[in-house]
Short mmCIF file of C-alpha atoms in Angstrom, two decimals:
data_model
loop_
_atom_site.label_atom_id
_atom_site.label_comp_id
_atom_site.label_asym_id
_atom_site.label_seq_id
_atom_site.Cartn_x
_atom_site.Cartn_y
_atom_site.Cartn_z
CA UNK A 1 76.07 75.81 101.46
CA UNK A 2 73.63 78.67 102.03
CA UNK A 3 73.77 81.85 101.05
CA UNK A 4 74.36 84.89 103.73
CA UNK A 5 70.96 86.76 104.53
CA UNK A 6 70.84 89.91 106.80
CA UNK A 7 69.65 88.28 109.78
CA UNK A 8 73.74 86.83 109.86
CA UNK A 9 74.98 90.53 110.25
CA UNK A 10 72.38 91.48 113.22
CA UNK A 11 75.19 91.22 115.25
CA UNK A 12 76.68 94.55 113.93
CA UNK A 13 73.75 96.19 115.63
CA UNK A 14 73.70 94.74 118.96
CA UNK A 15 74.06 97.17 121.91
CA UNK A 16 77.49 95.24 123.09
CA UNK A 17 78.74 96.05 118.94
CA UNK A 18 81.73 98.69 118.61
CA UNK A 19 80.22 99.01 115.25
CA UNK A 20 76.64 100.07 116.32
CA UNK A 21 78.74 103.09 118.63
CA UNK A 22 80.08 103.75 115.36
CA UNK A 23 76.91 103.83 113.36
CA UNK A 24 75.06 105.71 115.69
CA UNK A 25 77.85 108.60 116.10
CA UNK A 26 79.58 108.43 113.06
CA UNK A 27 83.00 107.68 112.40
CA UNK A 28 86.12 107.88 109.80
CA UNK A 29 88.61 105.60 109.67
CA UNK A 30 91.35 106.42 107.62
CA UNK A 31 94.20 104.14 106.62
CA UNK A 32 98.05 105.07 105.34
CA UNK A 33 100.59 102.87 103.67
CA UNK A 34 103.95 102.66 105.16
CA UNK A 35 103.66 105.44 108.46
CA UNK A 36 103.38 103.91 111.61
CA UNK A 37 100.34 105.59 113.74
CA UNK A 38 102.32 107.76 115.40
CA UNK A 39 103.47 109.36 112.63
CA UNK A 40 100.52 109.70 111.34
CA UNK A 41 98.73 111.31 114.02
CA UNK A 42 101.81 113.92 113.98
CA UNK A 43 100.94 114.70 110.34
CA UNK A 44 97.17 115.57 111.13
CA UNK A 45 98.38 117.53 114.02
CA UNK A 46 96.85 115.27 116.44
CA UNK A 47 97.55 116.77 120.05
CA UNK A 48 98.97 113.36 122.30
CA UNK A 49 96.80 111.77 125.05
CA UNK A 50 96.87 109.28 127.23
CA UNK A 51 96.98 105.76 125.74
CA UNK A 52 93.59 103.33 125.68
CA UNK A 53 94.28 99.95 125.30
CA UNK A 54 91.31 98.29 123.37
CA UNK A 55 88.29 99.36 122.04
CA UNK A 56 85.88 100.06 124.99
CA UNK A 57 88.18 101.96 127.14
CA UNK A 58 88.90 104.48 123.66
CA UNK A 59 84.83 104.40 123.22
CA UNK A 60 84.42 105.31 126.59
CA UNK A 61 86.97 108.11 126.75
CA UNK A 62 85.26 109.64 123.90
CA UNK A 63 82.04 109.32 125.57
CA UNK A 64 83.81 111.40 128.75
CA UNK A 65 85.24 113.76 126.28
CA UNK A 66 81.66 114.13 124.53
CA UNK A 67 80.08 115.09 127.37
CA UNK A 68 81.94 118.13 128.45
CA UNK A 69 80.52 119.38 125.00
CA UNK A 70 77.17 121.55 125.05
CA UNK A 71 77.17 121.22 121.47
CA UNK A 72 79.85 119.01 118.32
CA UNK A 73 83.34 120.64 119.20
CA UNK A 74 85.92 120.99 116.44
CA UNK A 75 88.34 118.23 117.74
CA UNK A 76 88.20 115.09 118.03
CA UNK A 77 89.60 112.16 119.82
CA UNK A 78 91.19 109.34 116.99
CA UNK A 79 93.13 106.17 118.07
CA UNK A 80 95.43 104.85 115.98
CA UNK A 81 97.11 101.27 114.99
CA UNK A 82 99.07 98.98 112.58
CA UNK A 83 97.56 96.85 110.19
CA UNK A 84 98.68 94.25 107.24
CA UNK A 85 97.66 95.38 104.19
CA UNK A 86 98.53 95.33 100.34
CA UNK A 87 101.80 96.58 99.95
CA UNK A 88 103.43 96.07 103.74
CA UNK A 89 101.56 97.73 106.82
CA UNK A 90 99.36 100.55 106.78
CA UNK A 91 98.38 103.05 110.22
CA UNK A 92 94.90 103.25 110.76
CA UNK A 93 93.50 105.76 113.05
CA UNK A 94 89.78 105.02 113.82
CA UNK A 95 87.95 108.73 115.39
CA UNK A 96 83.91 108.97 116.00
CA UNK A 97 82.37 111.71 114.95
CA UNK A 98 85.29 113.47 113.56
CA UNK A 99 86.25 114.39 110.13
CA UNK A 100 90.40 113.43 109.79
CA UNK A 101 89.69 111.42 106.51
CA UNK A 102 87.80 114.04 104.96
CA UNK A 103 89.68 116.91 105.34
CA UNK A 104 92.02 117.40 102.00
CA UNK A 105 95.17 119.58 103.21
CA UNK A 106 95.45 116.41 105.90
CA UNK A 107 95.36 113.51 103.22
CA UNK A 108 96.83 115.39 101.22
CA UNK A 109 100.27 115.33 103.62
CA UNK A 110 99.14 111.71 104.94
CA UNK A 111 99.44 110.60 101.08
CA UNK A 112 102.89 112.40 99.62
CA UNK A 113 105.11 109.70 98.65
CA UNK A 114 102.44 106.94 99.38
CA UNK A 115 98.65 106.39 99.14
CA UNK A 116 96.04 107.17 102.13
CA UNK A 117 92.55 106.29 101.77
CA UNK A 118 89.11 106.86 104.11
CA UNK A 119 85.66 105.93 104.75
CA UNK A 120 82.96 107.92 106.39
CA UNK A 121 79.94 107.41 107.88
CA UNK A 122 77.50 110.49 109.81
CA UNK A 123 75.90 108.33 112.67
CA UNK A 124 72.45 108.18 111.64
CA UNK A 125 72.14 109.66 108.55
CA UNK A 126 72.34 108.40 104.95
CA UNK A 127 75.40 109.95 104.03
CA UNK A 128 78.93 107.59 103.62
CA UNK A 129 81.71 108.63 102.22
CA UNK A 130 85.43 107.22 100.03
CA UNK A 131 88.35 109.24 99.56
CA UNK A 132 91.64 107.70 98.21
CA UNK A 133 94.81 109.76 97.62
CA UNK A 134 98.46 108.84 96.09
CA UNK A 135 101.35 111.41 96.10
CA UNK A 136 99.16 113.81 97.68
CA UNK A 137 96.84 114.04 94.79
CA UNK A 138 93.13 113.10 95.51
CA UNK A 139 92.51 110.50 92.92
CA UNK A 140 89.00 108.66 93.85
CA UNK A 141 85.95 110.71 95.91
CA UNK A 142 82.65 109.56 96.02
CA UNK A 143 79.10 108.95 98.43
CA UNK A 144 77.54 106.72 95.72
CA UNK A 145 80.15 104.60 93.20
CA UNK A 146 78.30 105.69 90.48
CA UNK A 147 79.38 109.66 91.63
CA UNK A 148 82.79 109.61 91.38
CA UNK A 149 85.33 112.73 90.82
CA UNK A 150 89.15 112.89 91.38
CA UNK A 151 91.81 112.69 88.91
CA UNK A 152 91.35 109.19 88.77
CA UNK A 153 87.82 108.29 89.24
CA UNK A 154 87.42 105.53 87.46
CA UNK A 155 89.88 102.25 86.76
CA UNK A 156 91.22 102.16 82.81
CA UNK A 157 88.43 100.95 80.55
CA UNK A 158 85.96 100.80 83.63
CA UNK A 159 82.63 102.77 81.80
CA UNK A 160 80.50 104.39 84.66
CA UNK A 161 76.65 103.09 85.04
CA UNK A 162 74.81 105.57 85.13
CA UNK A 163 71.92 105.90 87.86
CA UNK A 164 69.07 106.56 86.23
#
């Protein structure tokens, strides 16, 4: 058995790779437990479109959206789907370039009475991003692990490294 070496991941960055759109434009996906997408795309306030069905006819609808735009607009286009995860199923809305997991008054509705959690990356630039919430109460927020604030930032008996 080998060991995995970089050159087994090129993949991700191969033109026909959803996740080289994402890397180049950014993206947030943000994942709830126990909503089903459509509920939470209500509680971000997300404004109902038409329906893509798989991933390159939502990344070329945002392309088509995207290029109306002189410059970044303020909304965003976010699909959104059910997923197994650790404690029954979870919605997970997927967006590039938009900002849904990072904003605090919406995961801080997405998480009352359960947990939500994102990731963020800014297409390009060296900036990634971790949010968790439970109860509506940010508990975990951090670009590098060894950063972390919240009310919860670090697991009982878990001592942070520091970085220098």
């Amino acid at each position: 058995m080998t060991s995995p070496s970089a050159a087994d991941y090129g993949w991700i960055r191969s033109a026909s790779s959803v996740f080289n759109y994402a890397l180049e434009i950014g993206y947030t996906m943000t994942l709830v437990r126990g909503v089903s997408p459509a509920e939470l795309l209500r509680t971000a306030g997300a404004d109902p479109r038409d329906t893509c069905v798989g991933i390159d006819e939502f990344i070329r609808e945002h392309g088509e959206i995207m290029f109306g735009y002189a410059s970044w607009p303020e909304s965003f286009l976010a699909g959104a789907f059910e997923v197994p995860g650790e404690g029954g199923s979870w919605a997970l809305a997927l967006e590039f370039g938009g900002d849904l997991g990072t904003r605090s008054s919406i995961m801080e509705a997405l998480s009352a009475g359960t947990r939500a959690v994102s990731h963020s990356s800014n297409g390009g630039k060296p900036m990634d991003f971790f949010h968790s919430y439970e109860d509506g109460e940010l508990r975990v927020t951090f670009e590098w692990p060894a950063d972390r604030t919240g009310s919860a930032p670090y697991l009982t008996g878990e001592v942070p490294e520091q970085p220098y």
